[in-house]
CSV table of C-alpha atoms in Angstrom, one decimal:
chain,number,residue,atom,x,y,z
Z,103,UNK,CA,8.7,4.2,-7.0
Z,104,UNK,CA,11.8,6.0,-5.4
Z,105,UNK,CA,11.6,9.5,-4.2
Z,106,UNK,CA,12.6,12.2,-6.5
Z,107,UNK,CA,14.5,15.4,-4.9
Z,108,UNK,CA,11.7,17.3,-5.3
Z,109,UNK,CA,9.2,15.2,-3.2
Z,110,UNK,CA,11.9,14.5,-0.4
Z,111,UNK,CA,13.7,17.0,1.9
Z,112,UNK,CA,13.5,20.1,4.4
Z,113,UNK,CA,10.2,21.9,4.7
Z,114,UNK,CA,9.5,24.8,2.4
Z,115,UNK,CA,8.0,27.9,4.0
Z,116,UNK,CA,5.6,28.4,6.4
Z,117,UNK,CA,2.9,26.1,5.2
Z,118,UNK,CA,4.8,23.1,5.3
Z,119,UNK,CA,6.2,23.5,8.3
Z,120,UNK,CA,3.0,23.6,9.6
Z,121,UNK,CA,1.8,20.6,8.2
Z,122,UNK,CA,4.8,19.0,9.7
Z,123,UNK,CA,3.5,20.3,13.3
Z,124,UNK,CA,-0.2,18.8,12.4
Z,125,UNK,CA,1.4,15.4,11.4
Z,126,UNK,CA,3.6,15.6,14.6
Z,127,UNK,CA,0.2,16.5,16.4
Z,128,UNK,CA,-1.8,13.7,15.5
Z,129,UNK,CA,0.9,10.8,15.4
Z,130,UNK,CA,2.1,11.4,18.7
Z,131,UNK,CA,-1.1,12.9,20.7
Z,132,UNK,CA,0.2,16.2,21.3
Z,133,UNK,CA,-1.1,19.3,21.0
Z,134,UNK,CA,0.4,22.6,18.3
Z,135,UNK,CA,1.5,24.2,21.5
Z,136,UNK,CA,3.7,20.4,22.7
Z,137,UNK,CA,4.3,19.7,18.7
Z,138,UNK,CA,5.9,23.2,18.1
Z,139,UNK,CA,8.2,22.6,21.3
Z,140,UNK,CA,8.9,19.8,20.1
Z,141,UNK,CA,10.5,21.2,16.7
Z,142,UNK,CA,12.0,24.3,18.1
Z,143,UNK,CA,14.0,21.6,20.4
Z,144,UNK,CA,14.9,20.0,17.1
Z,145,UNK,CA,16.2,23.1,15.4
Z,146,UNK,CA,18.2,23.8,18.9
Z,147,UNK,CA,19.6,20.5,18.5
Z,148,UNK,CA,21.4,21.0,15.2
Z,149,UNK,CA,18.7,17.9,13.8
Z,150,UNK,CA,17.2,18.6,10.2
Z,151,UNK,CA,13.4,18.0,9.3
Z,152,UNK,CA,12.9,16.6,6.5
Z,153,UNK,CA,9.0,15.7,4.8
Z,154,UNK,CA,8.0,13.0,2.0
Z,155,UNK,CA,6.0,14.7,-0.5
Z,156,UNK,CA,2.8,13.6,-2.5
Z,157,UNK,CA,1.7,15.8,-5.3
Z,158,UNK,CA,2.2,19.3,-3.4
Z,159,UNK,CA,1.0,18.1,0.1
Z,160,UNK,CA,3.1,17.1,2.9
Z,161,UNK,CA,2.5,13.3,3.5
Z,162,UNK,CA,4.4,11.8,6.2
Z,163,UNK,CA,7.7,13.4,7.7
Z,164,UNK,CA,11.1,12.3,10.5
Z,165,UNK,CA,14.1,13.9,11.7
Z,166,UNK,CA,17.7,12.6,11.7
Z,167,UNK,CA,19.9,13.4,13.9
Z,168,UNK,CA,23.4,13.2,13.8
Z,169,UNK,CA,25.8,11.5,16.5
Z,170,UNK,CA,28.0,8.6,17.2
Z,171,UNK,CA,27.9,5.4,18.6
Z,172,UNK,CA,30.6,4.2,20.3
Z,173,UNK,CA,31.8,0.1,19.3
Z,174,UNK,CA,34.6,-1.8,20.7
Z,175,UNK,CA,36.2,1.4,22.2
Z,176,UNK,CA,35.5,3.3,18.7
Z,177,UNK,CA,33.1,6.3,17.7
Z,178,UNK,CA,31.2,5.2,14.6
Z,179,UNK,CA,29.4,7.9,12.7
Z,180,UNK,CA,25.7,7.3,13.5
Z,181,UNK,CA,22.3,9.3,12.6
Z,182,UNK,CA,19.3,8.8,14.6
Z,183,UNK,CA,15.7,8.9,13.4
Z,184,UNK,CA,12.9,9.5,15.2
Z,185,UNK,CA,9.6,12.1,14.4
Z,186,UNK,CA,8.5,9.7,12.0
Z,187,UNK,CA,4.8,10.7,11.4
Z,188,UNK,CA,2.1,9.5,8.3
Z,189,UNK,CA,-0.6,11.9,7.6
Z,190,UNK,CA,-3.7,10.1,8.5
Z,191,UNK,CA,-4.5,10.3,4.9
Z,192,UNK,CA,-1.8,9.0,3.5
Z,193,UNK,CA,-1.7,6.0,6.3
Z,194,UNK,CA,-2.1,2.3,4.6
Z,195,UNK,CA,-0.1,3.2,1.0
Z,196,UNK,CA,3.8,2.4,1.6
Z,197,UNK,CA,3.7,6.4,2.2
Z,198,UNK,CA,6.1,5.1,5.7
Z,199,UNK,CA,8.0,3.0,3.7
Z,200,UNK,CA,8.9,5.6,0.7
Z,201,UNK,CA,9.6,8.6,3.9
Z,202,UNK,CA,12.2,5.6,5.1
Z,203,UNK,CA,13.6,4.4,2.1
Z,204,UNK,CA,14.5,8.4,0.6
Z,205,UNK,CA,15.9,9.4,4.1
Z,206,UNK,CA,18.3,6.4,4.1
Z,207,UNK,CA,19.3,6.9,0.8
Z,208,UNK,CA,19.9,10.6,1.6
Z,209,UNK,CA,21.9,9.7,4.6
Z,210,UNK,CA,24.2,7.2,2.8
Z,211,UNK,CA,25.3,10.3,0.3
Z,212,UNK,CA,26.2,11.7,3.2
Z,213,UNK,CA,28.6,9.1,4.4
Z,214,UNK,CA,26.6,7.8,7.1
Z,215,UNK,CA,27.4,4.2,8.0
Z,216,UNK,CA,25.2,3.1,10.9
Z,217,UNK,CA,21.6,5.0,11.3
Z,218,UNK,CA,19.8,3.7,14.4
Z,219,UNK,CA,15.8,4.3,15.9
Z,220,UNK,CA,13.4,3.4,18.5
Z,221,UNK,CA,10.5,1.4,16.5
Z,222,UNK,CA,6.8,1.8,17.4
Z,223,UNK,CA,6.2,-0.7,14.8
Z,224,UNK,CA,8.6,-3.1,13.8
Z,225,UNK,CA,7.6,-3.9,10.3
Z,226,UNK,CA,8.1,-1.0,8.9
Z,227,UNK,CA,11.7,-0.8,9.8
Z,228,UNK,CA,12.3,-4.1,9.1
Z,229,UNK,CA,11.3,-4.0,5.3
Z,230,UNK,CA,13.9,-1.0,4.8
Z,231,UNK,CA,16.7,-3.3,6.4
Z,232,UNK,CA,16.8,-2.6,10.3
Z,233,UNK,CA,16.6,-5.0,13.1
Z,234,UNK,CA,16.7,-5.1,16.7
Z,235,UNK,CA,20.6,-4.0,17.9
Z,236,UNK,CA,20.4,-3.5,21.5
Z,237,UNK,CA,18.1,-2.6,24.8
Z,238,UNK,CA,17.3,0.2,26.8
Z,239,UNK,CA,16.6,-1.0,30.4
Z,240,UNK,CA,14.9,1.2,33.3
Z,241,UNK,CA,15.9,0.2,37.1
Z,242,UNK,CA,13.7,1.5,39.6
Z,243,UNK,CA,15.8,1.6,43.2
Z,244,UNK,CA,13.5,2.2,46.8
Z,245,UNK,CA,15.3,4.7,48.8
Z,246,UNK,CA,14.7,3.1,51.0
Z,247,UNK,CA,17.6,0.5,50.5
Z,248,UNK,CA,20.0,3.6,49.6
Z,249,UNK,CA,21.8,3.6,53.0
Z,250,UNK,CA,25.1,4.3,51.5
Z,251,UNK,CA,27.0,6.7,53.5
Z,252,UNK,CA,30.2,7.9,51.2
Z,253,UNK,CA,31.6,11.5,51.9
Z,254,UNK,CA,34.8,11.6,50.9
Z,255,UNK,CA,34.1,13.4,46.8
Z,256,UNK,CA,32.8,16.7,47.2
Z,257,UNK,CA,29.3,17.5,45.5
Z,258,UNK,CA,28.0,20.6,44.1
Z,259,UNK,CA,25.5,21.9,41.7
Z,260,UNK,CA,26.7,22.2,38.0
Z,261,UNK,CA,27.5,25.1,36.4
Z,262,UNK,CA,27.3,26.0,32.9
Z,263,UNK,CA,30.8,26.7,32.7
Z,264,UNK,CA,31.2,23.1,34.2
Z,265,UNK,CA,29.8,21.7,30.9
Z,266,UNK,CA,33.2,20.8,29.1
Z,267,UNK,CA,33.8,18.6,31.9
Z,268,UNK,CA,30.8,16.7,32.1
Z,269,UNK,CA,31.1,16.2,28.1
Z,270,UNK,CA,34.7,14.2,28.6
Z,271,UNK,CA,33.5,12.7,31.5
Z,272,UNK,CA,30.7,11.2,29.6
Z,273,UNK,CA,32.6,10.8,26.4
Z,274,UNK,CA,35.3,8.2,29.0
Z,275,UNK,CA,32.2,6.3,30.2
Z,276,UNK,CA,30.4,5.9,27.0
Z,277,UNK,CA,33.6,4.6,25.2
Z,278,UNK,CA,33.7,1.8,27.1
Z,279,UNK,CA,30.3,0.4,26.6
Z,280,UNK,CA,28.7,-0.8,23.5
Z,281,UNK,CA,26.3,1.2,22.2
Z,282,UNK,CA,26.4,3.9,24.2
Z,283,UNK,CA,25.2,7.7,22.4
Z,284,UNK,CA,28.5,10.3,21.3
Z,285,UNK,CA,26.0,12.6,22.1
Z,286,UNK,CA,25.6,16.0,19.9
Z,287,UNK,CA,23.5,19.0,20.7
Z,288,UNK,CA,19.7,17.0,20.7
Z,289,UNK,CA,20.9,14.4,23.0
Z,290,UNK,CA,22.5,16.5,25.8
Z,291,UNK,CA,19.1,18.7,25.5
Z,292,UNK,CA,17.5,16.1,26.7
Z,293,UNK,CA,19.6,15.1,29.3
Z,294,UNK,CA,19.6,18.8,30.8
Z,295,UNK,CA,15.7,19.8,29.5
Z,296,UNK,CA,13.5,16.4,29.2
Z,297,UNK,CA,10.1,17.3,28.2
Z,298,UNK,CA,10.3,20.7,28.2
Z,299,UNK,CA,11.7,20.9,31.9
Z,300,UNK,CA,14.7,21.4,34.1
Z,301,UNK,CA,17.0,19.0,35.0
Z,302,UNK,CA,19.0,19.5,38.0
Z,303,UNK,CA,22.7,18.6,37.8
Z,304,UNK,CA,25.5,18.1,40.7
Z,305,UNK,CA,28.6,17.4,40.0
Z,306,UNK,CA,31.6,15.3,42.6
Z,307,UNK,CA,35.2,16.1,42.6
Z,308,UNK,CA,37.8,14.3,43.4
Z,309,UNK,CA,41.4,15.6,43.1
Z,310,UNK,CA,42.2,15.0,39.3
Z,311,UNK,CA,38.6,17.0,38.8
Z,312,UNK,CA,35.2,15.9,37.7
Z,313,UNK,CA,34.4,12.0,38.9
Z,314,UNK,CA,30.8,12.2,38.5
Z,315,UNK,CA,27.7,14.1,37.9
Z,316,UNK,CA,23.8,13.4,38.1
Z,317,UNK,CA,20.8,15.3,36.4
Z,318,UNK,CA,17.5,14.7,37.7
Z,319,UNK,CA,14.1,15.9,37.9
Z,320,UNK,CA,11.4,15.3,40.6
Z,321,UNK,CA,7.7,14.1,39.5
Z,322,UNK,CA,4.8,14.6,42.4
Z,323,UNK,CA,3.6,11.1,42.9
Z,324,UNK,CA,-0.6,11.1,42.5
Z,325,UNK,CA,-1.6,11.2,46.1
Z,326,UNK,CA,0.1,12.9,49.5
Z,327,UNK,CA,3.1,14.6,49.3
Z,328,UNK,CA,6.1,11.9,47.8
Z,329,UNK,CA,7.6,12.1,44.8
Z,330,UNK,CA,9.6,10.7,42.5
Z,331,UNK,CA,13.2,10.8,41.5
Z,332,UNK,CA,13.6,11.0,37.5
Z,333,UNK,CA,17.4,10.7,36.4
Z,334,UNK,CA,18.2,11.9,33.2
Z,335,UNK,CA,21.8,11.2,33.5
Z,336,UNK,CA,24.1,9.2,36.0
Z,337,UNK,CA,27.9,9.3,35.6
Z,338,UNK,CA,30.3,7.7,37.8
Z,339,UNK,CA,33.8,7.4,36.5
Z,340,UNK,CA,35.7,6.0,39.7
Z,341,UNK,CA,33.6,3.5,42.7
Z,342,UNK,CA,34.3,6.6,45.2
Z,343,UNK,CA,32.3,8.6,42.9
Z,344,UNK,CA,29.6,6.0,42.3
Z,345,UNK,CA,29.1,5.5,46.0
Z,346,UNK,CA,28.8,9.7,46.6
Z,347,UNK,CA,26.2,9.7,44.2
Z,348,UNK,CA,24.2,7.0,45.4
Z,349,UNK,CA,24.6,8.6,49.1
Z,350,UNK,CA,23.4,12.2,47.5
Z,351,UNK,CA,20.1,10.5,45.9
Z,352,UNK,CA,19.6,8.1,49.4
Z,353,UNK,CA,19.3,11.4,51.4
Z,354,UNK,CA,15.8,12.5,49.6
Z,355,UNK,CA,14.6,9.1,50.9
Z,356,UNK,CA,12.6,12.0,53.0
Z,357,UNK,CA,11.1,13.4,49.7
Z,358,UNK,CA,11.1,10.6,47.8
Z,359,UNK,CA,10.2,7.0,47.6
Z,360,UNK,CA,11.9,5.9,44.6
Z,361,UNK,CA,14.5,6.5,41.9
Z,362,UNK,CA,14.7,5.6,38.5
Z,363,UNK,CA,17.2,5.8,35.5
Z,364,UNK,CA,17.7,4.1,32.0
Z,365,UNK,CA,20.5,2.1,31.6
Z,366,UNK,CA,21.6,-1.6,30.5
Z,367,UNK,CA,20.9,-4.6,31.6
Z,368,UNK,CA,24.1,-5.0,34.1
Z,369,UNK,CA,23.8,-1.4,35.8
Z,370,UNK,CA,27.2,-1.4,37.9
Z,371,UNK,CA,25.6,1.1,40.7
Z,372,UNK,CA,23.0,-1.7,41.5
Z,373,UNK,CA,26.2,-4.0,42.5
Z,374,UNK,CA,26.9,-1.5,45.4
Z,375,UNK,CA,23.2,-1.5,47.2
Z,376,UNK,CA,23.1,-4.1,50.6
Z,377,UNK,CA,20.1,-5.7,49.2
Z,378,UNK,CA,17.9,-6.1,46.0
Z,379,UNK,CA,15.7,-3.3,46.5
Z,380,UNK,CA,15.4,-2.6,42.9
Z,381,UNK,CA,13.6,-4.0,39.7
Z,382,UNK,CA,15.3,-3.8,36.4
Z,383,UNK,CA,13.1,-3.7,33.5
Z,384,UNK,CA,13.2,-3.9,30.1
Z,385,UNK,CA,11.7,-0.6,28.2
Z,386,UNK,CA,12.5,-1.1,24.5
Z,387,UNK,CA,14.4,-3.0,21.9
Z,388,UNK,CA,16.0,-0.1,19.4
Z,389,UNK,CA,17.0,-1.1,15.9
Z,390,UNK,CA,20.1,-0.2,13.7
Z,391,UNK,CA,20.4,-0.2,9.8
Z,392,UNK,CA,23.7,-0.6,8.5
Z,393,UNK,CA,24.1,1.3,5.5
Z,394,UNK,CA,27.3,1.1,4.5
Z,395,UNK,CA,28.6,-2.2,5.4
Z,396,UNK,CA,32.5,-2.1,4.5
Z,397,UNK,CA,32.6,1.3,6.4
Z,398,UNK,CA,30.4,0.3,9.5
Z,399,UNK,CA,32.8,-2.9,9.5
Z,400,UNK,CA,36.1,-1.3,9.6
Z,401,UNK,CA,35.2,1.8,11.7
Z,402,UNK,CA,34.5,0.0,15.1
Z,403,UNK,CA,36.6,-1.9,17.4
Z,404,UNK,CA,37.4,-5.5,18.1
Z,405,UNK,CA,38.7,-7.4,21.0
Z,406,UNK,CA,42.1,-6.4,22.0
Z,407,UNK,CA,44.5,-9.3,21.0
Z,408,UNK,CA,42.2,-11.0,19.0
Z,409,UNK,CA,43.3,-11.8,15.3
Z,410,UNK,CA,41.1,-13.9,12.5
Z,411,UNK,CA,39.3,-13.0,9.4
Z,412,UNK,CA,35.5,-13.3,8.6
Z,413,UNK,CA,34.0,-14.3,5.1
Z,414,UNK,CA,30.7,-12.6,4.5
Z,415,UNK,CA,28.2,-12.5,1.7
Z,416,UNK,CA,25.7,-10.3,2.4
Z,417,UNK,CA,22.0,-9.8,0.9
Z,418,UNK,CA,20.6,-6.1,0.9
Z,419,UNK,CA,17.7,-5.1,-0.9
Z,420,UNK,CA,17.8,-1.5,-1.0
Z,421,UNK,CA,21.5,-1.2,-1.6
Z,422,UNK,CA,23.4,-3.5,-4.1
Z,423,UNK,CA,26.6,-1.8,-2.9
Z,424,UNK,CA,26.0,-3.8,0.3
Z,425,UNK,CA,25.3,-6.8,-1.8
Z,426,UNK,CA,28.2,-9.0,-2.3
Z,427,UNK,CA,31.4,-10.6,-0.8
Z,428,UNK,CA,32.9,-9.0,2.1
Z,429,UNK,CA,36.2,-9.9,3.8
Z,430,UNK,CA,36.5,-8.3,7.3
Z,431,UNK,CA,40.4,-9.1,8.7
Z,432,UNK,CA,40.6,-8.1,12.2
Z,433,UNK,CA,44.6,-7.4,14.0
Z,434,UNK,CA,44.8,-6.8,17.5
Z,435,UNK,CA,41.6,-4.8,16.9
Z,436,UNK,CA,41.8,-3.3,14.1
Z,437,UNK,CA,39.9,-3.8,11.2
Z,438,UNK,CA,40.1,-3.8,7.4
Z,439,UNK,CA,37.5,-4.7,4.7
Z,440,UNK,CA,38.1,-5.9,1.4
Z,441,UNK,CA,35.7,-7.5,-1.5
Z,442,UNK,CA,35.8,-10.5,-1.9
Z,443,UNK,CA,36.1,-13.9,-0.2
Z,444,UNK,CA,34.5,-17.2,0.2
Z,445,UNK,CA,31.0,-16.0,1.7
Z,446,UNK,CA,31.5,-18.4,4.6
Z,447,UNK,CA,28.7,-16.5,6.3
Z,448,UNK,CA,25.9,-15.7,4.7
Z,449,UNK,CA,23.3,-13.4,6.0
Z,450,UNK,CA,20.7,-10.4,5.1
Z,451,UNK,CA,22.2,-6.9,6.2
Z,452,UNK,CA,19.0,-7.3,8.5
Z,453,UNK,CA,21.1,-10.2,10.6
Z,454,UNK,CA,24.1,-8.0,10.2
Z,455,UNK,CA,22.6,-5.7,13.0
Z,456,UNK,CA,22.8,-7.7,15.3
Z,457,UNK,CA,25.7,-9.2,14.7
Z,458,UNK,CA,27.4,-6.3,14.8
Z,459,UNK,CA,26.1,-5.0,18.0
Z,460,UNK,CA,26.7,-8.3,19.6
Z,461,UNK,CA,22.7,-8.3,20.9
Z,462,UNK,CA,22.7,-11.4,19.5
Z,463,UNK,CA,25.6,-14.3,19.7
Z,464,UNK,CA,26.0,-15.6,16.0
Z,465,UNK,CA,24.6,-19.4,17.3
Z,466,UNK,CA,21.6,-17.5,18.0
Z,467,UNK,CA,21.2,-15.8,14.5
Z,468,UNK,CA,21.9,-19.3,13.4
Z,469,UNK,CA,18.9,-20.8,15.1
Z,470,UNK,CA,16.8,-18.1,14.0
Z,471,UNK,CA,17.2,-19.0,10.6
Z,472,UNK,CA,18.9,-15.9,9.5
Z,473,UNK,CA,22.6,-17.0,9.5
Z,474,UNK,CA,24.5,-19.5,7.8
Z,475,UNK,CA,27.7,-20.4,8.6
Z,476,UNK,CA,30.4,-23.5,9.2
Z,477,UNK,CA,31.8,-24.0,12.9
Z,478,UNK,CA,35.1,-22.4,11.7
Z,479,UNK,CA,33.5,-19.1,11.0
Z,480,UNK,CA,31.0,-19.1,13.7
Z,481,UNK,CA,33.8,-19.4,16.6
Z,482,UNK,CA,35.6,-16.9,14.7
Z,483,UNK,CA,32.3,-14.2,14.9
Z,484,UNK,CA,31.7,-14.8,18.6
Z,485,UNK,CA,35.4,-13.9,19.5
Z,486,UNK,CA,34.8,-10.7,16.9
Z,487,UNK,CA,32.2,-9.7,17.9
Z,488,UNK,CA,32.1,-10.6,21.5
Z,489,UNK,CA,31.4,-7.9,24.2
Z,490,UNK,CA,29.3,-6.4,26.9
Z,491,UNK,CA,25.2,-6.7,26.5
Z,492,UNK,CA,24.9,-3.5,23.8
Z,493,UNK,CA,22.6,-0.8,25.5
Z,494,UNK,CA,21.3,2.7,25.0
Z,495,UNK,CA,20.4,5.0,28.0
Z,496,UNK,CA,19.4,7.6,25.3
Z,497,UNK,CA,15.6,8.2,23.5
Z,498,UNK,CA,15.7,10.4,21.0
């Protein structure tokens, strides 16, 4: 049975709000003290609470976060969830899939085409209509192999009025990559305050500005006196840049025995080191729901150049407005969407995630079982929807 208004939505007074901290508590092994940190950082972040209610107790609740996402060169209006917590008591009776199924419907009034999460179960997510997008990958370099010597950029320590800077630098790196965070308010709070702590930034300039910047934090390893790097952000717009940076974090090889970041799979910085003295590891598979699919379709970028038009029929449980003929006709990039068409490719809006995103060529969805298609339209999806390996350096 779907939702009603008055059973989904923000917290009401005091009570509630606690309850939301005692789901939080319990669901992610933290204590009140960590749980309340942990939604005062969500009001700072400009993300909204909202709770699944049954009868007049608070059952399960998430937040969503608004963002981007940035596709094919183009910012896609994105909300992330994450928070999501069950009561104990209300665990084992759909209560996770009602909480799912209310926020996406809230979030498609809102215009939201693409809503995106990191699953600790898969299920779940996958009988509301998401499916794995993209990776998050962690590469873990010995300083000892950092024995770059670049001086040339000069490096200082951020300042707060330096902030606007390190935004459009970000925003010119992420544009280019697929998948990459337009980060609002929550994300960059975690860049500059993970778990509660400081992050240290410095900053190297070149002489049109602001090349590249670095945040990290540095963990006590368990025994003696080393530690660990932790970078919560690594930035490098130009090689030169990418080469200081790499020489400031080699000269705490004193300090420190290793450094570690989240990235993709292809991290361009490990192209620079003299030997392999790094690990890259897979950390997580994130999902993506496309709720509107016209919208999400037209909104991102294609391959420059490229021309062609894609017959879809897609299947979505949820949403019969997704349901249907779709006709996405890509020029030199662009995109528009129509109804319609032959259905050439026929897929659940689950396989359209990963289409999409590219995580997954569409010969591959094929042999999974959750594609069809003729070898017209297949050639014409890989050249659409070709691109770099789609990643996500961001949790939220």
């Amino acid at each position: 049975m779907e939702p009603t208004a008055a059973q989904f939505g923000p917290p009401q007074g005091e009570r509630e709000l606690a309850a939301v901290d005692d789901i939080v508590s319990q669901a992610f092994a933290l204590t009140p003290d960590e749980a309340r940190v942990v939604a005062q950082k969500v009001e700072a972040g400009g993300a909204h609470v909202r709770v699944l209610r049954e009868g007049a107790t608070v059952a399960a609740t998430l937040v969503t976060i608004p963002m981007g996402q940035w596709w094919g060169g183009r910012r896609v209006t994105l909300a992330g969830i994450g928070g999501v917590g069950v009561a104990p008591a209300f665990r084992g009776k759909g209560t996770g899939t009602r909480l799912m199924q209310a926020c996406l419907r809230e979030l498609r009034t809102q215009s939201v085409p693409l809503v995106a999460l990191y699953p600790s179960t898969q299920p779940l997510y996958r009988r509301v209509g998401f499916e794995q997008a993209g990776s998050s990958f962690e590469s873990r370099v010995q300083l000892q192999g950092l024995d770059i010597q670049e001086r040339s950029l000069s490096l200082r320590p951020v300042d707060v009025s330096d902030m606007p800077s390190l935004h459009d630098v970000y925003r010119r790196y992420a544009q280019r990559q697929q998948g990459w965070l337009d980060r609002g308010a929550y994300a960059w709070n975690r860049v500059t305050h993970p778990r509660g702590e400081l992050a240290y930034g410095f900053l190297v300039e070149g002489q049109a500005g602001v090349e590249g910047y670095v945040y990290l934090t540095r963990r006590r390893m368990p025994q003696g006196f080393a530690q660990e790097l932790s970078l919560t952000d690594l930035i490098a717009l130009t090689p030169a840049a990418g080469r200081r940076l790499l020489s400031f974090i080699g000269d705490h090889r004193s300090l420190a025995t290793e450094v570690v970041w989240r990235g993709g799979p292809a991290e361009p910085l490990l192209f620079l080191l003299r030997e392999q003295t790094y690990s890259v590891k897979l950390r997580y598979h994130w999902m993506l729901r496309v709720l509107d699919v016209p919208a999400a379709l037209q909104a991102r970028g294609y391959p420059a150049g490229h021309s062609g038009a894609l017959h879809l029929e897609v299947d979505d449980d949820l949403f019969p407005e997704n349901s249907g003929r779709f006709v996405l006709e890509v020029e030199n990039g662009e995109a528009e969407v129509r109804p319609g068409g032959d259905g050439d490719v026929k897929l659940h809006v689950r396989a359209l995630a990963p289409l999409y995103s590219g995580f997954l060529s569409p010969s591959a969805l094929q042999l999974a079982g959750v594609l069809q298609a003729d070898e017209d339209s297949l050639r014409t999806a890989t050249a659409l929807f070709s691109g770099t390996p789609p990643a996500m350096p961001d949790m939220f």
